[in-house]
Amino acid sequence: MANRLSNKAQEVAKEDYDKAKALLNEAAKSGTYMYPIKGIFYFFRHPELWKPLRSIIMPYITLYSSVLGSMFFFTYLPQLAVMAFVNGPLAVFTTALLILNESATITSLLSRNYVLREAILDTFDGTLVARNCADVLAEGRELKPRGDAIQRLGRALKTPFRKFSLTEIIRYFMYLPLNFIPVIGTAAFILLRGRSRGEVVHDRYFQLKGWSSSRKSQWLKEHRAPYTGFGTVATLLEMIPLASVLFSFTNTVGAALWAADIEAKEIKMAGSTAPELREAAKKAE
């Protein structure tokens, strides 16, 4: 019985490893992991996009510093004691990485509902305007005729960002024990967090396009690897202490750049084309 269970466990582990490997390969081929990096460069080249960040910088830093300080003060030693059993000397680093991830998650959940909500929305919409995709905003935002990309933004007619999510918290704590597995477990944890992060980066775009929940779910299913690639890099950037607020905005810019490219039908993801492109190709034939 013990041998059968051991063999079955190895079989399951190999199957999951193969799936993860295939997912990473598809993500690498898609190139979408570069959009968070593109977002950094685009953000710094367009000073008008700094305005939403400047408006919330002090409240965010205060919130993040409070969460990070509290987490290290109250939870570092208890978590280090547990991690030391499985990670040995590496526990000093893996515990710090775990707390950074925990702090980023808590801060993200709080800030996106109370601090960053409007600023992130303005950044996404402003980037679309800067990329000459203002027509996409027709159903979701009033636009002024003059000004830079941010100055043109009028009243938001729709706001897509999710409110406090109990499901996300439950999923986070379900994945948390992976960190007890040395190195590989922490990497898997970040990858899973990245997949969850990737699933929400285009909520605004889907809303502006008027997509139904079923169409959105189908799109995300077909392009799971590209969104995981984007989300993993975005998660890693947002785990950097203090700089996480900056990367929250550059990641938003990167997501908007990606949406603009999808809108312009300029890219292919994971070897497949968007449904609209496939339909156009069939008509052309």
C-alpha atoms as an extended CHARMM CRD file, in Angstrom:
* protein
*
       285  EXT
         1         1  MET       CA              0.0000000000        0.0000000000        0.0000000000  PROA      1               0.0000000000
         2         2  ALA       CA              2.8110000000        2.3930000000        0.9490000000  PROA      2               0.0000000000
         3         3  ASN       CA              4.6100000000        1.6840000000       -2.3300000000  PROA      3               0.0000000000
         4         4  ARG       CA              1.4320000000        2.2570000000       -4.3420000000  PROA      4               0.0000000000
         5         5  LEU       CA              0.7880000000        5.5610000000       -2.5970000000  PROA      5               0.0000000000
         6         6  SER       CA              4.4000000000        6.6160000000       -3.1550000000  PROA      6               0.0000000000
         7         7  ASN       CA              4.2440000000        5.7120000000       -6.8260000000  PROA      7               0.0000000000
         8         8  LYS       CA              0.9280000000        7.5230000000       -7.2290000000  PROA      8               0.0000000000
         9         9  ALA       CA              2.3310000000       10.6240000000       -5.5290000000  PROA      9               0.0000000000
        10        10  GLN       CA              5.3090000000       10.6100000000       -7.8720000000  PROA      10              0.0000000000
        11        11  GLU       CA              2.9880000000       10.1940000000      -10.8500000000  PROA      11              0.0000000000
        12        12  VAL       CA              0.8290000000       13.1460000000       -9.7580000000  PROA      12              0.0000000000
        13        13  ALA       CA              3.8960000000       15.2740000000       -9.0570000000  PROA      13              0.0000000000
        14        14  LYS       CA              5.3170000000       14.5220000000      -12.5070000000  PROA      14              0.0000000000
        15        15  GLU       CA              1.9950000000       15.3350000000      -14.1540000000  PROA      15              0.0000000000
        16        16  ASP       CA              1.7570000000       18.6720000000      -12.3290000000  PROA      16              0.0000000000
        17        17  TYR       CA              5.3860000000       19.4280000000      -13.1730000000  PROA      17              0.0000000000
        18        18  ASP       CA              4.7540000000       18.7220000000      -16.8560000000  PROA      18              0.0000000000
        19        19  LYS       CA              1.6930000000       20.9840000000      -16.8310000000  PROA      19              0.0000000000
        20        20  ALA       CA              3.6220000000       23.7810000000      -15.1300000000  PROA      20              0.0000000000
        21        21  LYS       CA              6.4910000000       23.3810000000      -17.5880000000  PROA      21              0.0000000000
        22        22  ALA       CA              4.1140000000       23.5430000000      -20.5540000000  PROA      22              0.0000000000
        23        23  LEU       CA              2.4350000000       26.6260000000      -19.0700000000  PROA      23              0.0000000000
        24        24  LEU       CA              5.7760000000       28.3790000000      -18.6230000000  PROA      24              0.0000000000
        25        25  ASN       CA              6.8480000000       27.4830000000      -22.1610000000  PROA      25              0.0000000000
        26        26  GLU       CA              3.6330000000       28.9480000000      -23.5790000000  PROA      26              0.0000000000
        27        27  ALA       CA              4.0430000000       32.0470000000      -21.4210000000  PROA      27              0.0000000000
        28        28  ALA       CA              7.5990000000       32.5030000000      -22.6900000000  PROA      28              0.0000000000
        29        29  LYS       CA              6.4800000000       32.1370000000      -26.3130000000  PROA      29              0.0000000000
        30        30  SER       CA              3.7050000000       34.6900000000      -25.8770000000  PROA      30              0.0000000000
        31        31  GLY       CA              6.1280000000       37.4200000000      -24.7960000000  PROA      31              0.0000000000
        32        32  THR       CA              3.4930000000       39.0020000000      -22.5510000000  PROA      32              0.0000000000
        33        33  TYR       CA              5.8420000000       38.7840000000      -19.5600000000  PROA      33              0.0000000000
        34        34  MET       CA              7.5720000000       41.7920000000      -21.1460000000  PROA      34              0.0000000000
        35        35  TYR       CA              4.5510000000       44.0900000000      -20.8190000000  PROA      35              0.0000000000
        36        36  PRO       CA              5.2520000000       44.9580000000      -17.1480000000  PROA      36              0.0000000000
        37        37  ILE       CA              8.7620000000       45.9670000000      -18.2740000000  PROA      37              0.0000000000
        38        38  LYS       CA              7.3710000000       47.9350000000      -21.2270000000  PROA      38              0.0000000000
        39        39  GLY       CA              5.0310000000       49.6160000000      -18.7710000000  PROA      39              0.0000000000
        40        40  ILE       CA              8.0010000000       50.9020000000      -16.7550000000  PROA      40              0.0000000000
        41        41  PHE       CA              9.6570000000       52.5450000000      -19.7580000000  PROA      41              0.0000000000
        42        42  TYR       CA              6.3980000000       53.9200000000      -21.1410000000  PROA      42              0.0000000000
        43        43  PHE       CA              5.4540000000       55.3540000000      -17.7540000000  PROA      43              0.0000000000
        44        44  PHE       CA              8.7300000000       57.2320000000      -17.3840000000  PROA      44              0.0000000000
        45        45  ARG       CA              8.5720000000       58.5390000000      -20.9560000000  PROA      45              0.0000000000
        46        46  HSD       CA              5.1020000000       60.0180000000      -20.3800000000  PROA      46              0.0000000000
        47        47  PRO       CA              5.1520000000       62.3810000000      -17.3570000000  PROA      47              0.0000000000
        48        48  GLU       CA              1.4320000000       63.0840000000      -17.6760000000  PROA      48              0.0000000000
        49        49  LEU       CA              0.8240000000       59.5310000000      -16.4240000000  PROA      49              0.0000000000
        50        50  TRP       CA              2.5810000000       60.3730000000      -13.1550000000  PROA      50              0.0000000000
        51        51  LYS       CA             -0.2950000000       62.5630000000      -11.9430000000  PROA      51              0.0000000000
        52        52  PRO       CA             -2.5060000000       59.7700000000      -10.5060000000  PROA      52              0.0000000000
        53        53  LEU       CA              0.4970000000       58.2840000000       -8.6770000000  PROA      53              0.0000000000
        54        54  ARG       CA              1.4900000000       61.6230000000       -7.1530000000  PROA      54              0.0000000000
        55        55  SER       CA             -2.0320000000       62.0720000000       -5.8190000000  PROA      55              0.0000000000
        56        56  ILE       CA             -1.8750000000       58.9490000000       -3.6280000000  PROA      56              0.0000000000
        57        57  ILE       CA              1.8190000000       58.4200000000       -2.9420000000  PROA      57              0.0000000000
        58        58  MET       CA              1.8540000000       59.4550000000        0.7260000000  PROA      58              0.0000000000
        59        59  PRO       CA             -1.3050000000       57.5550000000        1.7930000000  PROA      59              0.0000000000
        60        60  TYR       CA             -0.0130000000       54.4160000000        0.0490000000  PROA      60              0.0000000000
        61        61  ILE       CA              3.4710000000       54.5730000000        1.5600000000  PROA      61              0.0000000000
        62        62  THR       CA              1.9310000000       55.0440000000        5.0010000000  PROA      62              0.0000000000
        63        63  LEU       CA             -0.3150000000       52.0140000000        4.5140000000  PROA      63              0.0000000000
        64        64  TYR       CA              2.4120000000       49.7820000000        3.0650000000  PROA      64              0.0000000000
        65        65  SER       CA              4.9670000000       50.7350000000        5.7230000000  PROA      65              0.0000000000
        66        66  SER       CA              2.4490000000       49.9960000000        8.4730000000  PROA      66              0.0000000000
        67        67  VAL       CA              1.5760000000       46.5920000000        7.0290000000  PROA      67              0.0000000000
        68        68  LEU       CA              5.1850000000       45.6040000000        6.2790000000  PROA      68              0.0000000000
        69        69  GLY       CA              6.4850000000       46.7530000000        9.6600000000  PROA      69              0.0000000000
        70        70  SER       CA              3.7120000000       44.9450000000       11.5110000000  PROA      70              0.0000000000
        71        71  MET       CA              4.2170000000       41.7490000000        9.5480000000  PROA      71              0.0000000000
        72        72  PHE       CA              7.9750000000       41.6370000000       10.2100000000  PROA      72              0.0000000000
        73        73  PHE       CA              7.5640000000       42.5860000000       13.8740000000  PROA      73              0.0000000000
        74        74  PHE       CA              4.7740000000       40.1480000000       14.7180000000  PROA      74              0.0000000000
        75        75  THR       CA              5.2110000000       37.2640000000       12.2710000000  PROA      75              0.0000000000
        76        76  TYR       CA              8.8500000000       37.0050000000       11.1600000000  PROA      76              0.0000000000
        77        77  LEU       CA             10.1750000000       34.9370000000       14.0750000000  PROA      77              0.0000000000
        78        78  PRO       CA              7.1680000000       32.5570000000       14.2500000000  PROA      78              0.0000000000
        79        79  GLN       CA              7.2850000000       31.9410000000       10.5110000000  PROA      79              0.0000000000
        80        80  LEU       CA             11.0860000000       31.6250000000       10.5930000000  PROA      80              0.0000000000
        81        81  ALA       CA             10.8020000000       28.8990000000       13.2390000000  PROA      81              0.0000000000
        82        82  VAL       CA              8.4670000000       26.9170000000       10.9840000000  PROA      82              0.0000000000
        83        83  MET       CA             10.3990000000       27.5460000000        7.7760000000  PROA      83              0.0000000000
        84        84  ALA       CA             13.6970000000       26.5350000000        9.4020000000  PROA      84              0.0000000000
        85        85  PHE       CA             12.4670000000       22.9320000000        9.6610000000  PROA      85              0.0000000000
        86        86  VAL       CA             12.0340000000       22.6270000000        5.9260000000  PROA      86              0.0000000000
        87        87  ASN       CA             14.3680000000       25.2250000000        4.4180000000  PROA      87              0.0000000000
        88        88  GLY       CA             17.3170000000       25.0520000000        6.7880000000  PROA      88              0.0000000000
        89        89  PRO       CA             19.7330000000       28.0230000000        6.4360000000  PROA      89              0.0000000000
        90        90  LEU       CA             17.6930000000       29.3330000000        3.4950000000  PROA      90              0.0000000000
        91        91  ALA       CA             14.8110000000       29.9940000000        5.8840000000  PROA      91              0.0000000000
        92        92  VAL       CA             16.1870000000       33.4710000000        6.6560000000  PROA      92              0.0000000000
        93        93  PHE       CA             15.6610000000       34.4640000000        3.0310000000  PROA      93              0.0000000000
        94        94  THR       CA             12.5500000000       32.4420000000        2.2050000000  PROA      94              0.0000000000
        95        95  THR       CA             10.7670000000       33.7780000000        5.2970000000  PROA      95              0.0000000000
        96        96  ALA       CA             11.5960000000       37.3480000000        4.3130000000  PROA      96              0.0000000000
        97        97  LEU       CA             10.3290000000       36.6320000000        0.7870000000  PROA      97              0.0000000000
        98        98  LEU       CA              7.1620000000       35.1170000000        2.2180000000  PROA      98              0.0000000000
        99        99  ILE       CA              6.4940000000       38.1710000000        4.4080000000  PROA      99              0.0000000000
       100       100  LEU       CA              7.1240000000       40.4990000000        1.4870000000  PROA      100             0.0000000000
       101       101  ASN       CA              4.5400000000       38.5540000000       -0.4950000000  PROA      101             0.0000000000
       102       102  GLU       CA              2.0880000000       38.5340000000        2.4020000000  PROA      102             0.0000000000
       103       103  SER       CA              2.5390000000       42.2730000000        2.9560000000  PROA      103             0.0000000000
       104       104  ALA       CA              2.1320000000       43.0120000000       -0.7500000000  PROA      104             0.0000000000
       105       105  THR       CA             -1.0570000000       40.9260000000       -0.8410000000  PROA      105             0.0000000000
       106       106  ILE       CA             -2.5720000000       42.5890000000        2.2220000000  PROA      106             0.0000000000
       107       107  THR       CA             -1.5980000000       46.0650000000        1.0200000000  PROA      107             0.0000000000
       108       108  SER       CA             -2.9530000000       45.3380000000       -2.4510000000  PROA      108             0.0000000000
       109       109  LEU       CA             -6.2930000000       44.1490000000       -1.0760000000  PROA      109             0.0000000000
       110       110  LEU       CA             -6.6390000000       47.2190000000        1.1320000000  PROA      110             0.0000000000
       111       111  SER       CA             -5.2280000000       49.8460000000       -1.2130000000  PROA      111             0.0000000000
       112       112  ARG       CA             -7.1090000000       48.7750000000       -4.3290000000  PROA      112             0.0000000000
       113       113  ASN       CA            -10.3690000000       49.2230000000       -2.4290000000  PROA      113             0.0000000000
       114       114  TYR       CA             -9.5590000000       52.3980000000       -0.5160000000  PROA      114             0.0000000000
       115       115  VAL       CA             -6.4250000000       54.1840000000       -1.7950000000  PROA      115             0.0000000000
       116       116  LEU       CA             -5.5270000000       53.2680000000       -5.3880000000  PROA      116             0.0000000000
       117       117  ARG       CA             -8.9180000000       52.5940000000       -6.9350000000  PROA      117             0.0000000000
       118       118  GLU       CA             -9.4880000000       55.8680000000       -8.8120000000  PROA      118             0.0000000000
       119       119  ALA       CA             -5.7890000000       56.4880000000       -9.4960000000  PROA      119             0.0000000000
       120       120  ILE       CA             -5.2990000000       53.0500000000      -11.0870000000  PROA      120             0.0000000000
       121       121  LEU       CA             -8.4380000000       53.5680000000      -13.1690000000  PROA      121             0.0000000000
       122       122  ASP       CA             -7.1560000000       56.9400000000      -14.4110000000  PROA      122             0.0000000000
       123       123  THR       CA             -3.7630000000       55.4320000000      -15.2410000000  PROA      123             0.0000000000
       124       124  PHE       CA             -5.2540000000       52.6120000000      -17.3200000000  PROA      124             0.0000000000
       125       125  ASP       CA             -7.6530000000       54.9140000000      -19.1700000000  PROA      125             0.0000000000
       126       126  GLY       CA             -4.9930000000       57.5930000000      -19.6170000000  PROA      126             0.0000000000
       127       127  THR       CA             -2.6140000000       55.0770000000      -21.1810000000  PROA      127             0.0000000000
       128       128  LEU       CA             -5.2910000000       54.0360000000      -23.6770000000  PROA      128             0.0000000000
       129       129  VAL       CA             -5.7740000000       57.6910000000      -24.5950000000  PROA      129             0.0000000000
       130       130  ALA       CA             -2.0080000000       58.1410000000      -24.9840000000  PROA      130             0.0000000000
       131       131  ARG       CA             -1.9500000000       55.0990000000      -27.2830000000  PROA      131             0.0000000000
       132       132  ASN       CA             -4.6930000000       56.6090000000      -29.4740000000  PROA      132             0.0000000000
       133       133  CYS       CA             -7.3060000000       54.1400000000      -28.2450000000  PROA      133             0.0000000000
       134       134  ALA       CA             -9.6660000000       56.7710000000      -26.8620000000  PROA      134             0.0000000000
       135       135  ASP       CA            -12.5300000000       55.2610000000      -28.8450000000  PROA      135             0.0000000000
       136       136  VAL       CA            -12.3930000000       52.1820000000      -26.6000000000  PROA      136             0.0000000000
       137       137  LEU       CA            -13.4170000000       54.4250000000      -23.6910000000  PROA      137             0.0000000000
       138       138  ALA       CA            -16.6000000000       55.6090000000      -25.4120000000  PROA      138             0.0000000000
       139       139  GLU       CA            -18.9620000000       53.5620000000      -23.2080000000  PROA      139             0.0000000000
       140       140  GLY       CA            -16.9920000000       53.8570000000      -19.9760000000  PROA      140             0.0000000000
       141       141  ARG       CA            -15.7130000000       57.3900000000      -19.6760000000  PROA      141             0.0000000000
       142       142  GLU       CA            -16.4690000000       60.9610000000      -20.6010000000  PROA      142             0.0000000000
       143       143  LEU       CA            -13.5710000000       62.5250000000      -22.5070000000  PROA      143             0.0000000000
       144       144  LYS       CA            -12.6260000000       66.1690000000      -22.8730000000  PROA      144             0.0000000000
       145       145  PRO       CA            -11.5480000000       67.4540000000      -26.2900000000  PROA      145             0.0000000000
       146       146  ARG       CA             -8.2600000000       69.0170000000      -25.1580000000  PROA      146             0.0000000000
       147       147  GLY       CA             -5.3650000000       68.3860000000      -22.8250000000  PROA      147             0.0000000000
       148       148  ASP       CA             -2.8790000000       65.6100000000      -22.2380000000  PROA      148             0.0000000000
       149       149  ALA       CA             -3.8600000000       61.9700000000      -21.7160000000  PROA      149             0.0000000000
       150       150  ILE       CA             -4.8690000000       62.4990000000      -18.0660000000  PROA      150             0.0000000000
       151       151  GLN       CA             -6.3970000000       65.9620000000      -18.5010000000  PROA      151             0.0000000000
       152       152  ARG       CA             -8.7530000000       64.5930000000      -21.1500000000  PROA      152             0.0000000000
       153       153  LEU       CA            -10.2840000000       62.1160000000      -18.6930000000  PROA      153             0.0000000000
       154       154  GLY       CA            -13.7250000000       63.1680000000      -17.5430000000  PROA      154             0.0000000000
       155       155  ARG       CA            -16.2340000000       61.4420000000      -15.2950000000  PROA      155             0.0000000000
       156       156  ALA       CA            -15.9850000000       57.6470000000      -15.1640000000  PROA      156             0.0000000000
       157       157  LEU       CA            -19.2650000000       56.0800000000      -16.2620000000  PROA      157             0.0000000000
       158       158  LYS       CA            -18.2360000000       52.5710000000      -15.2050000000  PROA      158             0.0000000000
       159       159  THR       CA            -15.7300000000       51.2870000000      -12.6390000000  PROA      159             0.0000000000
       160       160  PRO       CA            -14.6690000000       47.6530000000      -13.0340000000  PROA      160             0.0000000000
       161       161  PHE       CA            -12.3280000000       46.9840000000      -10.1660000000  PROA      161             0.0000000000
       162       162  ARG       CA            -13.3150000000       44.2160000000       -7.8200000000  PROA      162             0.0000000000
       163       163  LYS       CA            -14.1250000000       44.9620000000       -4.2380000000  PROA      163             0.0000000000
       164       164  PHE       CA            -12.6960000000       43.1050000000       -1.2500000000  PROA      164             0.0000000000
       165       165  SER       CA            -12.5300000000       39.4680000000       -2.3230000000  PROA      165             0.0000000000
       166       166  LEU       CA            -12.9580000000       36.6900000000        0.2360000000  PROA      166             0.0000000000
       167       167  THR       CA            -12.2110000000       34.1460000000       -2.5170000000  PROA      167             0.0000000000
       168       168  GLU       CA             -8.8200000000       35.7140000000       -3.1600000000  PROA      168             0.0000000000
       169       169  ILE       CA             -7.9310000000       35.5790000000        0.5340000000  PROA      169             0.0000000000
       170       170  ILE       CA             -8.9620000000       31.9100000000        0.7960000000  PROA      170             0.0000000000
       171       171  ARG       CA             -6.9660000000       31.0430000000       -2.3260000000  PROA      171             0.0000000000
       172       172  TYR       CA             -3.9350000000       32.8680000000       -0.9450000000  PROA      172             0.0000000000
       173       173  PHE       CA             -3.9180000000       30.8830000000        2.3100000000  PROA      173             0.0000000000
       174       174  MET       CA             -4.5240000000       27.6400000000        0.4060000000  PROA      174             0.0000000000
       175       175  TYR       CA             -1.3190000000       28.2330000000       -1.5400000000  PROA      175             0.0000000000
       176       176  LEU       CA              0.6710000000       29.5160000000        1.4450000000  PROA      176             0.0000000000
       177       177  PRO       CA              1.8910000000       26.0550000000        2.6440000000  PROA      177             0.0000000000
       178       178  LEU       CA              3.8000000000       25.6720000000       -0.6300000000  PROA      178             0.0000000000
       179       179  ASN       CA              6.4480000000       27.8960000000        0.9240000000  PROA      179             0.0000000000
       180       180  PHE       CA              7.3770000000       25.0350000000        3.2530000000  PROA      180             0.0000000000
       181       181  ILE       CA              8.8900000000       23.2670000000        0.2350000000  PROA      181             0.0000000000
       182       182  PRO       CA             12.4280000000       24.6170000000       -0.2540000000  PROA      182             0.0000000000
       183       183  VAL       CA             12.9200000000       26.9530000000       -3.2460000000  PROA      183             0.0000000000
       184       184  ILE       CA             10.6160000000       25.0490000000       -5.6270000000  PROA      184             0.0000000000
       185       185  GLY       CA              7.6360000000       25.5550000000       -3.3440000000  PROA      185             0.0000000000
       186       186  THR       CA              8.2330000000       29.3010000000       -3.0900000000  PROA      186             0.0000000000
       187       187  ALA       CA              8.5890000000       29.5220000000       -6.8720000000  PROA      187             0.0000000000
       188       188  ALA       CA              5.3270000000       27.6020000000       -7.3210000000  PROA      188             0.0000000000
       189       189  PHE       CA              3.6050000000       29.9000000000       -4.8350000000  PROA      189             0.0000000000
       190       190  ILE       CA              4.7070000000       32.9890000000       -6.7750000000  PROA      190             0.0000000000
       191       191  LEU       CA              3.6410000000       31.3770000000      -10.0510000000  PROA      191             0.0000000000
       192       192  LEU       CA              0.1740000000       30.6180000000       -8.6770000000  PROA      192             0.0000000000
       193       193  ARG       CA             -0.1140000000       34.1340000000       -7.2920000000  PROA      193             0.0000000000
       194       194  GLY       CA              0.9640000000       35.3910000000      -10.6980000000  PROA      194             0.0000000000
       195       195  ARG       CA             -1.7980000000       33.4180000000      -12.3860000000  PROA      195             0.0000000000
       196       196  SER       CA             -4.3820000000       34.9770000000      -10.0630000000  PROA      196             0.0000000000
       197       197  ARG       CA             -2.8710000000       38.4240000000      -10.5930000000  PROA      197             0.0000000000
       198       198  GLY       CA             -2.9660000000       37.9880000000      -14.3500000000  PROA      198             0.0000000000
       199       199  GLU       CA             -6.6540000000       37.1430000000      -14.3770000000  PROA      199             0.0000000000
       200       200  VAL       CA             -7.6590000000       40.6650000000      -13.2780000000  PROA      200             0.0000000000
       201       201  VAL       CA             -5.2960000000       42.9160000000      -15.2500000000  PROA      201             0.0000000000
       202       202  HSD       CA             -7.7830000000       43.3880000000      -18.1060000000  PROA      202             0.0000000000
       203       203  ASP       CA            -10.9830000000       43.7190000000      -16.0800000000  PROA      203             0.0000000000
       204       204  ARG       CA            -11.2620000000       47.3240000000      -17.2560000000  PROA      204             0.0000000000
       205       205  TYR       CA            -10.6280000000       46.4230000000      -20.8920000000  PROA      205             0.0000000000
       206       206  PHE       CA            -13.2240000000       43.6440000000      -20.8410000000  PROA      206             0.0000000000
       207       207  GLN       CA            -15.7300000000       46.0290000000      -19.3110000000  PROA      207             0.0000000000
       208       208  LEU       CA            -15.0360000000       48.7310000000      -21.8870000000  PROA      208             0.0000000000
       209       209  LYS       CA            -15.5310000000       46.1600000000      -24.6510000000  PROA      209             0.0000000000
       210       210  GLY       CA            -18.8250000000       45.0770000000      -23.1130000000  PROA      210             0.0000000000
       211       211  TRP       CA            -17.8090000000       41.4400000000      -22.8470000000  PROA      211             0.0000000000
       212       212  SER       CA            -20.0800000000       39.0650000000      -20.9700000000  PROA      212             0.0000000000
       213       213  SER       CA            -18.7520000000       36.9800000000      -18.0740000000  PROA      213             0.0000000000
       214       214  SER       CA            -18.7960000000       33.8490000000      -20.2290000000  PROA      214             0.0000000000
       215       215  ARG       CA            -16.8370000000       35.4870000000      -23.0400000000  PROA      215             0.0000000000
       216       216  LYS       CA            -14.3130000000       36.8820000000      -20.5750000000  PROA      216             0.0000000000
       217       217  SER       CA            -13.9000000000       33.4650000000      -18.9370000000  PROA      217             0.0000000000
       218       218  GLN       CA            -13.4220000000       31.8000000000      -22.3020000000  PROA      218             0.0000000000
       219       219  TRP       CA            -10.8070000000       34.3620000000      -23.3380000000  PROA      219             0.0000000000
       220       220  LEU       CA             -8.8690000000       33.9220000000      -20.0890000000  PROA      220             0.0000000000
       221       221  LYS       CA             -9.0430000000       30.1570000000      -20.4520000000  PROA      221             0.0000000000
       222       222  GLU       CA             -7.6830000000       30.2900000000      -24.0100000000  PROA      222             0.0000000000
       223       223  HSD       CA             -4.8820000000       32.6530000000      -22.9810000000  PROA      223             0.0000000000
       224       224  ARG       CA             -4.0510000000       31.3500000000      -19.5040000000  PROA      224             0.0000000000
       225       225  ALA       CA             -0.3150000000       31.1570000000      -20.1970000000  PROA      225             0.0000000000
       226       226  PRO       CA              0.0890000000       34.7560000000      -21.4530000000  PROA      226             0.0000000000
       227       227  TYR       CA             -1.8420000000       36.1330000000      -18.4950000000  PROA      227             0.0000000000
       228       228  THR       CA              0.1790000000       33.9670000000      -16.0990000000  PROA      228             0.0000000000
       229       229  GLY       CA              3.3970000000       35.2960000000      -17.6380000000  PROA      229             0.0000000000
       230       230  PHE       CA              2.2570000000       38.8830000000      -17.1990000000  PROA      230             0.0000000000
       231       231  GLY       CA              0.9190000000       38.2730000000      -13.7040000000  PROA      231             0.0000000000
       232       232  THR       CA              4.0600000000       36.5280000000      -12.4590000000  PROA      232             0.0000000000
       233       233  VAL       CA              6.3750000000       39.3650000000      -13.4920000000  PROA      233             0.0000000000
       234       234  ALA       CA              3.8900000000       41.9100000000      -12.1180000000  PROA      234             0.0000000000
       235       235  THR       CA              3.7480000000       40.0270000000       -8.8080000000  PROA      235             0.0000000000
       236       236  LEU       CA              7.5360000000       39.9240000000       -8.4940000000  PROA      236             0.0000000000
       237       237  LEU       CA              7.7880000000       43.6590000000       -9.1620000000  PROA      237             0.0000000000
       238       238  GLU       CA              5.0660000000       44.4960000000       -6.6470000000  PROA      238             0.0000000000
       239       239  MET       CA              6.8660000000       42.4660000000       -3.9740000000  PROA      239             0.0000000000
       240       240  ILE       CA              9.7570000000       44.9570000000       -3.9070000000  PROA      240             0.0000000000
       241       241  PRO       CA              9.4740000000       46.9710000000       -0.6670000000  PROA      241             0.0000000000
       242       242  LEU       CA              8.4260000000       50.6350000000       -1.0100000000  PROA      242             0.0000000000
       243       243  ALA       CA              8.7550000000       50.4740000000       -4.8030000000  PROA      243             0.0000000000
       244       244  SER       CA              5.6230000000       48.3080000000       -4.9680000000  PROA      244             0.0000000000
       245       245  VAL       CA              3.3620000000       51.3370000000       -5.3250000000  PROA      245             0.0000000000
       246       246  LEU       CA              5.3320000000       52.5210000000       -8.3480000000  PROA      246             0.0000000000
       247       247  PHE       CA              5.1440000000       49.0860000000       -9.9510000000  PROA      247             0.0000000000
       248       248  SER       CA              1.4100000000       48.8860000000       -9.2920000000  PROA      248             0.0000000000
       249       249  PHE       CA              1.1060000000       51.8430000000      -11.6670000000  PROA      249             0.0000000000
       250       250  THR       CA              3.6920000000       50.6990000000      -14.2230000000  PROA      250             0.0000000000
       251       251  ASN       CA              2.0150000000       47.2720000000      -14.2920000000  PROA      251             0.0000000000
       252       252  THR       CA             -1.2770000000       49.0450000000      -14.9800000000  PROA      252             0.0000000000
       253       253  VAL       CA              0.3890000000       50.9180000000      -17.8320000000  PROA      253             0.0000000000
       254       254  GLY       CA              1.7650000000       47.6060000000      -19.1420000000  PROA      254             0.0000000000
       255       255  ALA       CA             -1.7020000000       46.0430000000      -19.0170000000  PROA      255             0.0000000000
       256       256  ALA       CA             -3.1440000000       48.9940000000      -20.9350000000  PROA      256             0.0000000000
       257       257  LEU       CA             -0.3640000000       48.7520000000      -23.5480000000  PROA      257             0.0000000000
       258       258  TRP       CA             -1.2140000000       45.0770000000      -23.9790000000  PROA      258             0.0000000000
       259       259  ALA       CA             -4.9110000000       45.9350000000      -24.3200000000  PROA      259             0.0000000000
       260       260  ALA       CA             -4.0480000000       48.5610000000      -26.9420000000  PROA      260             0.0000000000
       261       261  ASP       CA             -2.0670000000       45.9770000000      -28.9070000000  PROA      261             0.0000000000
       262       262  ILE       CA             -4.9370000000       43.5020000000      -28.7090000000  PROA      262             0.0000000000
       263       263  GLU       CA             -7.2610000000       46.2370000000      -29.8810000000  PROA      263             0.0000000000
       264       264  ALA       CA             -4.9690000000       47.0290000000      -32.7950000000  PROA      264             0.0000000000
       265       265  LYS       CA             -4.7390000000       43.3040000000      -33.6220000000  PROA      265             0.0000000000
       266       266  GLU       CA             -0.9670000000       43.5580000000      -33.6410000000  PROA      266             0.0000000000
       267       267  ILE       CA             -0.0280000000       40.5470000000      -31.5260000000  PROA      267             0.0000000000
       268       268  LYS       CA             -0.5800000000       36.8050000000      -31.2730000000  PROA      268             0.0000000000
       269       269  MET       CA             -0.6620000000       35.0410000000      -27.9590000000  PROA      269             0.0000000000
       270       270  ALA       CA              0.5500000000       31.5250000000      -27.3110000000  PROA      270             0.0000000000
       271       271  GLY       CA              0.4040000000       30.6650000000      -30.9940000000  PROA      271             0.0000000000
       272       272  SER       CA             -3.2640000000       31.5690000000      -31.3640000000  PROA      272             0.0000000000
       273       273  THR       CA             -5.0750000000       34.6510000000      -32.5490000000  PROA      273             0.0000000000
       274       274  ALA       CA             -7.8740000000       36.5630000000      -30.9460000000  PROA      274             0.0000000000
       275       275  PRO       CA            -11.4020000000       35.4110000000      -31.8600000000  PROA      275             0.0000000000
       276       276  GLU       CA            -11.9500000000       38.5730000000      -33.9280000000  PROA      276             0.0000000000
       277       277  LEU       CA             -8.8410000000       37.8510000000      -35.9820000000  PROA      277             0.0000000000
       278       278  ARG       CA             -9.8770000000       34.2540000000      -36.5900000000  PROA      278             0.0000000000
       279       279  GLU       CA            -13.2810000000       35.4040000000      -37.8160000000  PROA      279             0.0000000000
       280       280  ALA       CA            -11.6790000000       37.9940000000      -40.0910000000  PROA      280             0.0000000000
       281       281  ALA       CA             -9.3180000000       35.3460000000      -41.4910000000  PROA      281             0.0000000000
       282       282  LYS       CA            -12.2370000000       33.0250000000      -42.2740000000  PROA      282             0.0000000000
       283       283  LYS       CA            -14.0920000000       35.8110000000      -44.0880000000  PROA      283             0.0000000000
       284       284  ALA       CA            -10.9650000000       36.6520000000      -46.0630000000  PROA      284             0.0000000000
       285       285  GLU       CA            -10.7040000000       33.0500000000      -47.2080000000  PROA      285             0.0000000000
